[in-house]
Structure formats: C-alpha cells, structure tokens
mmCIF file with all atom_site columns, C-alpha atoms in Angstrom:
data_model
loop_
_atom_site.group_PDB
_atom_site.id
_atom_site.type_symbol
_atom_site.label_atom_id
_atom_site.label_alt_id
_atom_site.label_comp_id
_atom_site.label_asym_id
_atom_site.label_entity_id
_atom_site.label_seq_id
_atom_site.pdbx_PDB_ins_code
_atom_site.Cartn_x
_atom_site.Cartn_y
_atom_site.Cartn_z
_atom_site.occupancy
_atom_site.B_iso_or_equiv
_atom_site.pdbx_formal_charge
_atom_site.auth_seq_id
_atom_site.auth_comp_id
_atom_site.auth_asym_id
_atom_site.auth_atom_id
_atom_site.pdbx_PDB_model_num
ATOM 1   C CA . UNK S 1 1   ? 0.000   0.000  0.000   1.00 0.00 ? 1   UNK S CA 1
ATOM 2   C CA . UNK S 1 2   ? 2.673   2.326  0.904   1.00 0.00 ? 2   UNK S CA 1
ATOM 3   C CA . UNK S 1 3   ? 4.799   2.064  -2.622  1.00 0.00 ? 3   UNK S CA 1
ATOM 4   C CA . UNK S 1 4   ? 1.359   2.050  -4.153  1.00 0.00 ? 4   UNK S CA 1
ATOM 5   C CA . UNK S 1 5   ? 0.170   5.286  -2.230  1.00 0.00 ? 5   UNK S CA 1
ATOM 6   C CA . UNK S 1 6   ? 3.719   7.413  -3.224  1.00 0.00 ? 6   UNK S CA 1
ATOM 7   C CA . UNK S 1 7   ? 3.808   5.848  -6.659  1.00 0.00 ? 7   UNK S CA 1
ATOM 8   C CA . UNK S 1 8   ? 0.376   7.956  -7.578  1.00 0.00 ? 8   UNK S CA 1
ATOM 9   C CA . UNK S 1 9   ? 1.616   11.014 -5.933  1.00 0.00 ? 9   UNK S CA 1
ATOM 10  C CA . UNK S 1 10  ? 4.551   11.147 -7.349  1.00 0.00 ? 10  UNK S CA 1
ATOM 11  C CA . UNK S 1 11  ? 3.003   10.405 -11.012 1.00 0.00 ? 11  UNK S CA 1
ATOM 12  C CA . UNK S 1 12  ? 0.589   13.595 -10.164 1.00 0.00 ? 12  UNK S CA 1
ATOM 13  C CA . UNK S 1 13  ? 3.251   15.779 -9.175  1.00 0.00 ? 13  UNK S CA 1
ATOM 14  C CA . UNK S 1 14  ? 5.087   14.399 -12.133 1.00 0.00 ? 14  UNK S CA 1
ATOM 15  C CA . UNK S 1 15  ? 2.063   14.990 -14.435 1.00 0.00 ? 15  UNK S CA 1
ATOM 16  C CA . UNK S 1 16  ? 2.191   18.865 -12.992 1.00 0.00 ? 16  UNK S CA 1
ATOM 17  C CA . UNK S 1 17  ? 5.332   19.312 -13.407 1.00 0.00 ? 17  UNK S CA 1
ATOM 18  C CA . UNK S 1 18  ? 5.171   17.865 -17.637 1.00 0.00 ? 18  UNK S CA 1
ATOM 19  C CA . UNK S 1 19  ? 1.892   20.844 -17.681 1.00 0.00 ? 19  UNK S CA 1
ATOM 20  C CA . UNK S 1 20  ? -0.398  17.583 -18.038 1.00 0.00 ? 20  UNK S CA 1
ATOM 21  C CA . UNK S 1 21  ? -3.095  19.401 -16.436 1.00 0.00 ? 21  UNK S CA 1
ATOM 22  C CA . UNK S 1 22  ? -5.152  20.802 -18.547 1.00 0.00 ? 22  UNK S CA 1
ATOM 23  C CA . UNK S 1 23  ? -5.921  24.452 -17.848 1.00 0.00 ? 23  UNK S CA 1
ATOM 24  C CA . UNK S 1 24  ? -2.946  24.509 -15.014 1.00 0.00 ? 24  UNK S CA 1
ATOM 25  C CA . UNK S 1 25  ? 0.903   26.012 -15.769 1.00 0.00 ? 25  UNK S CA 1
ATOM 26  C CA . UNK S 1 26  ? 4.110   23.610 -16.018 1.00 0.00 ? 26  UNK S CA 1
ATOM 27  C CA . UNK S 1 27  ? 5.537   23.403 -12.399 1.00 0.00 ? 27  UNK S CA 1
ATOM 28  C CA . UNK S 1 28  ? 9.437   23.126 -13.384 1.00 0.00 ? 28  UNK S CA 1
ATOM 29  C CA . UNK S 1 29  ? 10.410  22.954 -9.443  1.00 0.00 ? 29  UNK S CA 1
ATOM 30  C CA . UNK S 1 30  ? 8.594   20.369 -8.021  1.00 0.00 ? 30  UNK S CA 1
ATOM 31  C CA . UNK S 1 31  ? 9.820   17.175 -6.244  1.00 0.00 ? 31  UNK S CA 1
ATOM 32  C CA . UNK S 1 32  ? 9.098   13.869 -5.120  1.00 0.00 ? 32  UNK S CA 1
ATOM 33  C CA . UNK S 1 33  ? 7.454   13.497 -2.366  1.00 0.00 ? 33  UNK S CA 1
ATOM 34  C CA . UNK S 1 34  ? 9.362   11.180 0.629   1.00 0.00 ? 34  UNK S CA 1
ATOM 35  C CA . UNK S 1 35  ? 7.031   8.398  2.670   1.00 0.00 ? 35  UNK S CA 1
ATOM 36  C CA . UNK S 1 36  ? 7.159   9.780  6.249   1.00 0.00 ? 36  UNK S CA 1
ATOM 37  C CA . UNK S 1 37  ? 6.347   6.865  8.785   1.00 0.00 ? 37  UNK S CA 1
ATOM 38  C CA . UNK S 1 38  ? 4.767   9.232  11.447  1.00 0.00 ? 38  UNK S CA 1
ATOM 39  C CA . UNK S 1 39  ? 2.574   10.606 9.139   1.00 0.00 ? 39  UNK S CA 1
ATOM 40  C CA . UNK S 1 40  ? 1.211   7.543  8.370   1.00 0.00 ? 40  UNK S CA 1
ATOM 41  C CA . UNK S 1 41  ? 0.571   6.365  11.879  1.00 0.00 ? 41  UNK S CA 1
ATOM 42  C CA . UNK S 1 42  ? -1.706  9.648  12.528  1.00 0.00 ? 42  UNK S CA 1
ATOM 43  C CA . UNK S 1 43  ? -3.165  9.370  8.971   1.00 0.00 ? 43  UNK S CA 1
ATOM 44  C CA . UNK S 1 44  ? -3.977  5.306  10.488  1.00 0.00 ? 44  UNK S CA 1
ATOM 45  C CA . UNK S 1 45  ? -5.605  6.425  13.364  1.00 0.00 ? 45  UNK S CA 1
ATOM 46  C CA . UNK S 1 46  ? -8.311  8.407  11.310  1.00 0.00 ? 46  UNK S CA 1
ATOM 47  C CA . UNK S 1 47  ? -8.965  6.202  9.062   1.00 0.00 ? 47  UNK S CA 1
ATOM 48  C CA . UNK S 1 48  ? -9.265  3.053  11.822  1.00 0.00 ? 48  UNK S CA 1
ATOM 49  C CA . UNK S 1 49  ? -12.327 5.134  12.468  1.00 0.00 ? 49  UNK S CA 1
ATOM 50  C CA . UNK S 1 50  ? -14.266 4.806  9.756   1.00 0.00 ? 50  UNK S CA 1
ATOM 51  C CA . UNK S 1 51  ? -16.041 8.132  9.314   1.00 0.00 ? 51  UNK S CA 1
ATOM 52  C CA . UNK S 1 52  ? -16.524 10.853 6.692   1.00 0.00 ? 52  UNK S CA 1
ATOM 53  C CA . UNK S 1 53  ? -14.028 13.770 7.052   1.00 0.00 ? 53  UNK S CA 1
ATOM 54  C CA . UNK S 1 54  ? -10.990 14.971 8.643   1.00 0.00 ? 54  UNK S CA 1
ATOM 55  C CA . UNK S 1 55  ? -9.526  15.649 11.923  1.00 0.00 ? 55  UNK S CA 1
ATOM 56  C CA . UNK S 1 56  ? -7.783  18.554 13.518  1.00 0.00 ? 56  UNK S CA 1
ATOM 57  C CA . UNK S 1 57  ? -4.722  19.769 12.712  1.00 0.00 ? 57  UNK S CA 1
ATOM 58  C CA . UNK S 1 58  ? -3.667  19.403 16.069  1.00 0.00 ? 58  UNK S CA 1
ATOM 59  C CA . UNK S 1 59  ? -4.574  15.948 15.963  1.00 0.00 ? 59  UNK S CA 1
ATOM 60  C CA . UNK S 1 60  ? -2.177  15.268 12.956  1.00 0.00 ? 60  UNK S CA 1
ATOM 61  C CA . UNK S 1 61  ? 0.734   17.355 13.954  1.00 0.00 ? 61  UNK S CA 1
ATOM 62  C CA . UNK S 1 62  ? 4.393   15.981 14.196  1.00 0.00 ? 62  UNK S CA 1
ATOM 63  C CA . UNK S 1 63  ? 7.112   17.255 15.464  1.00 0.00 ? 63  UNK S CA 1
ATOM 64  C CA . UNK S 1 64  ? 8.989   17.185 11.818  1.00 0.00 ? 64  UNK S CA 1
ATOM 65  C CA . UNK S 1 65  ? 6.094   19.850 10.665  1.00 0.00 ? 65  UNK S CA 1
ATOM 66  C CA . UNK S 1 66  ? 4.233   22.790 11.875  1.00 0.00 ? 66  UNK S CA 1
ATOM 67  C CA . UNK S 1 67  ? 1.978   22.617 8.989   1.00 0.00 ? 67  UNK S CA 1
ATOM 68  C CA . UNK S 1 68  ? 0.196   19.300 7.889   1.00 0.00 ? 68  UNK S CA 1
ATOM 69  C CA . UNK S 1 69  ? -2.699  19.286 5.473   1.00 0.00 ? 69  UNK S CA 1
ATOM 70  C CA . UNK S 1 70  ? -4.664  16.009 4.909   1.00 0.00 ? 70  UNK S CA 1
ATOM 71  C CA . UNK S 1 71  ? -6.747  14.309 2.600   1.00 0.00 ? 71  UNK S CA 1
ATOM 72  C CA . UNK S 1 72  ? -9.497  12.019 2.861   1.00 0.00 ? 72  UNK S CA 1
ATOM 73  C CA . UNK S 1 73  ? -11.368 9.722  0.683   1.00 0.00 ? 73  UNK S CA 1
ATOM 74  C CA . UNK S 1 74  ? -14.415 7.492  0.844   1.00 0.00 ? 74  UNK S CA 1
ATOM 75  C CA . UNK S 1 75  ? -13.958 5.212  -2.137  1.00 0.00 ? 75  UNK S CA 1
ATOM 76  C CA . UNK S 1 76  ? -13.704 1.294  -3.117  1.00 0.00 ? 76  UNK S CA 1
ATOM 77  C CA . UNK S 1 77  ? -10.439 1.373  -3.929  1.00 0.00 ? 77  UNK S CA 1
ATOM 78  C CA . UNK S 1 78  ? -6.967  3.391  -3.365  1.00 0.00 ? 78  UNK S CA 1
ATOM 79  C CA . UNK S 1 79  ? -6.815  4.184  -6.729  1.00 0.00 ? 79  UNK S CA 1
ATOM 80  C CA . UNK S 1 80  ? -10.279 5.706  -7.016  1.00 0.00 ? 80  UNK S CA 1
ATOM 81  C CA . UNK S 1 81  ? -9.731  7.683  -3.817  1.00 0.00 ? 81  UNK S CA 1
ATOM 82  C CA . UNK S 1 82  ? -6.772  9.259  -4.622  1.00 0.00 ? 82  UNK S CA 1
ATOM 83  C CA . UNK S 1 83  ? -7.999  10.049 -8.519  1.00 0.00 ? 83  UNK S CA 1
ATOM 84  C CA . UNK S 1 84  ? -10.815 11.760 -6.543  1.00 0.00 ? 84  UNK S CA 1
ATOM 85  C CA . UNK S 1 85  ? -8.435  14.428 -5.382  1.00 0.00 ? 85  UNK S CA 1
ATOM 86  C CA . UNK S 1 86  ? -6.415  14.554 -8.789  1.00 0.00 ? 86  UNK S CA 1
ATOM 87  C CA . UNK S 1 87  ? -9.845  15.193 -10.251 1.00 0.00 ? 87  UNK S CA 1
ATOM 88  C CA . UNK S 1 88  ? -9.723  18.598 -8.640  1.00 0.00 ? 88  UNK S CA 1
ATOM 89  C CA . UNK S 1 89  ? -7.263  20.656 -10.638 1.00 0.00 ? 89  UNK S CA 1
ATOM 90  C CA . UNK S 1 90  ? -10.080 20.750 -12.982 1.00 0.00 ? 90  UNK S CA 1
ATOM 91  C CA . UNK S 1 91  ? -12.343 23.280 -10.250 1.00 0.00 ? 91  UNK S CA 1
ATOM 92  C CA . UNK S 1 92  ? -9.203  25.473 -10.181 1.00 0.00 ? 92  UNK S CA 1
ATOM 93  C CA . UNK S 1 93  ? -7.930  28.421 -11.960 1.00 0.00 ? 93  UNK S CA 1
ATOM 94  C CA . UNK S 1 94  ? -4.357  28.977 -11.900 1.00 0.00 ? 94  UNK S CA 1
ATOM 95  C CA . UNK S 1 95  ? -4.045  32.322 -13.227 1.00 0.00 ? 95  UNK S CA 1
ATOM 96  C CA . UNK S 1 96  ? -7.123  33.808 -11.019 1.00 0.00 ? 96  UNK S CA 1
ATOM 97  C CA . UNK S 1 97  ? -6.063  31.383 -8.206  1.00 0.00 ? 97  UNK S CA 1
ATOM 98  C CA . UNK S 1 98  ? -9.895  31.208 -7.971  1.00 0.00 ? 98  UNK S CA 1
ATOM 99  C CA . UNK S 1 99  ? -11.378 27.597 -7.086  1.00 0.00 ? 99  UNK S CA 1
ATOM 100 C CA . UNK S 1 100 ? -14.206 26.863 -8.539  1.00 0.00 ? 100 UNK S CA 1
ATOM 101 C CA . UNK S 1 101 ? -17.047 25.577 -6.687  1.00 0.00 ? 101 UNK S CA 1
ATOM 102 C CA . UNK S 1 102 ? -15.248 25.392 -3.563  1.00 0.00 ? 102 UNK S CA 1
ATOM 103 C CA . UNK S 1 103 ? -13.882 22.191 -4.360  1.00 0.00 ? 103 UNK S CA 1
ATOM 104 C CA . UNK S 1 104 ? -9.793  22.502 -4.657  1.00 0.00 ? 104 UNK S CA 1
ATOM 105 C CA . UNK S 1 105 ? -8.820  21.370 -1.164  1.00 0.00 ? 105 UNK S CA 1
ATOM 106 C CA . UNK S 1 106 ? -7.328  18.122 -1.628  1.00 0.00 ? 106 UNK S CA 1
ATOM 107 C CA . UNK S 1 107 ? -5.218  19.421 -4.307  1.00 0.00 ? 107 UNK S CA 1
ATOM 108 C CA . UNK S 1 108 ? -3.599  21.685 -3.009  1.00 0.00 ? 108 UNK S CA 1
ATOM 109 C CA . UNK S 1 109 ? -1.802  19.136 -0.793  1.00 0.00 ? 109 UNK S CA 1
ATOM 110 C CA . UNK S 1 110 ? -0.624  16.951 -3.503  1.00 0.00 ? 110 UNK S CA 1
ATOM 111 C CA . UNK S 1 111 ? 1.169   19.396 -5.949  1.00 0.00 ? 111 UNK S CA 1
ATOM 112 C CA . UNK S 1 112 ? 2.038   22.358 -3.885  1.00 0.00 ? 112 UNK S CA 1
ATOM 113 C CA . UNK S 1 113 ? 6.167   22.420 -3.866  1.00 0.00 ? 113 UNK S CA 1
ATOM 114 C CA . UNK S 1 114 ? 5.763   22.826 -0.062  1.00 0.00 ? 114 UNK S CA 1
ATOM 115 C CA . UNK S 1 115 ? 5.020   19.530 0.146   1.00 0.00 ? 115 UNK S CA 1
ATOM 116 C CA . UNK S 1 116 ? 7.614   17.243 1.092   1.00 0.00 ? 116 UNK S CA 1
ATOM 117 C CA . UNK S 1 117 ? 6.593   14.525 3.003   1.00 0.00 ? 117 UNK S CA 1
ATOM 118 C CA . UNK S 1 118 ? 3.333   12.325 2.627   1.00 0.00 ? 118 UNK S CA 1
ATOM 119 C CA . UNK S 1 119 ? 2.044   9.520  4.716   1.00 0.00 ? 119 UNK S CA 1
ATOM 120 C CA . UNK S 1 120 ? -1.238  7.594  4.408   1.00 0.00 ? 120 UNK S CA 1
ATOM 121 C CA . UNK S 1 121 ? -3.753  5.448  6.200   1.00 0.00 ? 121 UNK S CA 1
ATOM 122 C CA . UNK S 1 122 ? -6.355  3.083  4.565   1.00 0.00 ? 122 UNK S CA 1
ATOM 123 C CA . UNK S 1 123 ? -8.762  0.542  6.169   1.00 0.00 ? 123 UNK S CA 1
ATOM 124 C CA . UNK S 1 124 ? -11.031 -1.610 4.956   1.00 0.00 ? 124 UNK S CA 1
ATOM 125 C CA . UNK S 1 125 ? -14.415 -0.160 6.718   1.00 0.00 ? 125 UNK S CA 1
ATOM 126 C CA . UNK S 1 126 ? -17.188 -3.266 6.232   1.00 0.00 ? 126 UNK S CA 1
ATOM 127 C CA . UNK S 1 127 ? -19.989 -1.104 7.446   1.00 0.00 ? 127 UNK S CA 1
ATOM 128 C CA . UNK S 1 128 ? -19.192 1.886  5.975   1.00 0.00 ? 128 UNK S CA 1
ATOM 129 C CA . UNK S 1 129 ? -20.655 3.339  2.164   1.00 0.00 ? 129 UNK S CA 1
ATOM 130 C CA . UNK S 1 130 ? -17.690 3.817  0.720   1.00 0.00 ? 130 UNK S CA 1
ATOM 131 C CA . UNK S 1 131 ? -15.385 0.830  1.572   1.00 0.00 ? 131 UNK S CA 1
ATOM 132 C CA . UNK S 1 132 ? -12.425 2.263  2.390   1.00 0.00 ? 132 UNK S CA 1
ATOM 133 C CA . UNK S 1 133 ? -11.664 5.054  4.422   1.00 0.00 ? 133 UNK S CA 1
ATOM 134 C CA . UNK S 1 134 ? -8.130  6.760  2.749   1.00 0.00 ? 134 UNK S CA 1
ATOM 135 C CA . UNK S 1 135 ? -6.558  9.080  4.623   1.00 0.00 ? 135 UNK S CA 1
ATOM 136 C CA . UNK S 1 136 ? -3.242  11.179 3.534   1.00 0.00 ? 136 UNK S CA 1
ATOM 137 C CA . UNK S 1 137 ? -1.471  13.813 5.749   1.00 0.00 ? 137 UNK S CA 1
ATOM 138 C CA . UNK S 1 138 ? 0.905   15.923 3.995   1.00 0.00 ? 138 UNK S CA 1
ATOM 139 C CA . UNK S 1 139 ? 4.645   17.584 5.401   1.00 0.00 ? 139 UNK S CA 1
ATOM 140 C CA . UNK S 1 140 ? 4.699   20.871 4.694   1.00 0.00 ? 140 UNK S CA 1
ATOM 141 C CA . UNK S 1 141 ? 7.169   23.959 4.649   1.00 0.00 ? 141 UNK S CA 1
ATOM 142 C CA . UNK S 1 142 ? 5.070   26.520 5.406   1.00 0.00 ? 142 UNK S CA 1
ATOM 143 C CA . UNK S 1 143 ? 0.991   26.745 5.938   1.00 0.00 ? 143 UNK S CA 1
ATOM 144 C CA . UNK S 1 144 ? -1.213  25.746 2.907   1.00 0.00 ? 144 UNK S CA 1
ATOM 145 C CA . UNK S 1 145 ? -2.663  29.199 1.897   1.00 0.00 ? 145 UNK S CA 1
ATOM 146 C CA . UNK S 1 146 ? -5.065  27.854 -0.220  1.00 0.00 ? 146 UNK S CA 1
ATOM 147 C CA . UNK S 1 147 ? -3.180  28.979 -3.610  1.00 0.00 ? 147 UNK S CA 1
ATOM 148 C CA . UNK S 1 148 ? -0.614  26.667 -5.837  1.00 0.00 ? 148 UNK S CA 1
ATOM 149 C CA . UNK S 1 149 ? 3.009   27.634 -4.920  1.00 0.00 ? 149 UNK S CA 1
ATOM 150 C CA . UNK S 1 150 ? 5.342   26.417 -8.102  1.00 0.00 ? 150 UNK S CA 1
ATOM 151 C CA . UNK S 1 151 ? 7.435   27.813 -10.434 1.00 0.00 ? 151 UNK S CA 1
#
C-alpha cells in the first residue's frame, strides 16, 4: 500500500510538473514526495475510524512539521480515492487562483512544492458506504494558503 500510495503522488506531481493538467501552468520545481512513517501512523488512526471527514490539525501534527494538510477519501479502492483528489485541478484556476465551486482542497496538498513529506492510512471499513476510508497527511514547509506555490 505504501509504494502504491507514493507511486500515484509522485506520477501527479510528475504529471504537474510535464503541464499535463489541462488548464494549469508547467511546475518546473517540483519534487518527489518522501514516505514519512509518522505521518502515516496519525493518517492510520483516522482512518481506523471509519467516518466521513478529517480531523484537527492538532490531531495530525508531528514534530517534523508545523503545517500538515490532509486528505481524505471514501472510495472502493486506493486508486479511485486518490484520482478523486487529482480530479480537482479541474475546479481550479491557476491564473485567477480562484477555485471553482469550492472544491480545490485536496489538491492543493498533492502538488504544492511545499510539500515534502506524505504519509497515508487506509482501512477496509465493512460497514461503511464507501469501503475504504483513505486518509493522507501531507509535510509541509510553510501553511497551505489555499493557492498553488510552483514555479
């Protein structure tokens, strides 16, 4: 799950970076993310409880980061999940750094160039709509301002 989990990100962030995003500018300095075990184990404990949303930031924190965003997902399968938040880019305007419909959140967290680290829960949820619960927290260098930082 873990090599799965990075491998997308890193083929997003890779896609931004090529300008494969329709609508969104080439991103020349943006890296790979790194798999960051603590991250992970908070991102576990949200997703162990099998409910829609997210939790605090305090909840998340780690001593590595002041800032961590997170993403969550409801979906039957990692893939669909994380293509949920990919999907976003197409709500948001670069140039206006406008979002459309209020629905950019997620994707800010997975292409900003603040982002360095990423680690991810997912449990299998029997009772729950979706199937899995996927849940992503995100290392960042500085707070998430709600606006693409790349160059």
């Amino acid at each position: 799950m873990r090599n799965e989990l990075l491998a997308l990100h890193n083929k997003a962030r890779q896609s931004v970076q090529n300008g494969q995003l329709v609508g969104q500018p080439i991103a020349v300095s943006i890296k790979p993310l790194k798999w960051n075990v603590e991250l992970e184990a908070k991102a576990q404990i949200l997703s162990d409880q099998c409910r829609v949303g997210h939790d605090t930031n305090d909840d998340r924190k780690i001593p590595a980061f002041q800032y961590v965003g997170q993403n969550w997902a409801g979906a039957k399968d990692i893939n669909t999940g994380f293509q949920l938040w990919l999907d976003e880019y197409k709500n948001y305007d670069f140039y206006t750094r406008t979002c459309r419909m209020g629905q950019c959140g997620s994707l800010y967290s997975d292409t900003t160039e603040d982002t360095t680290d990423v680690g991810c829960g997912v449990t299998n949820c029997p009772n729950f709509p979706y199937g899995l619960s996927i849940v992503c927290n995100y290392g960042l260098c500085k707070s998430l301002i709600r606006s693409f930082s790349f160059t």
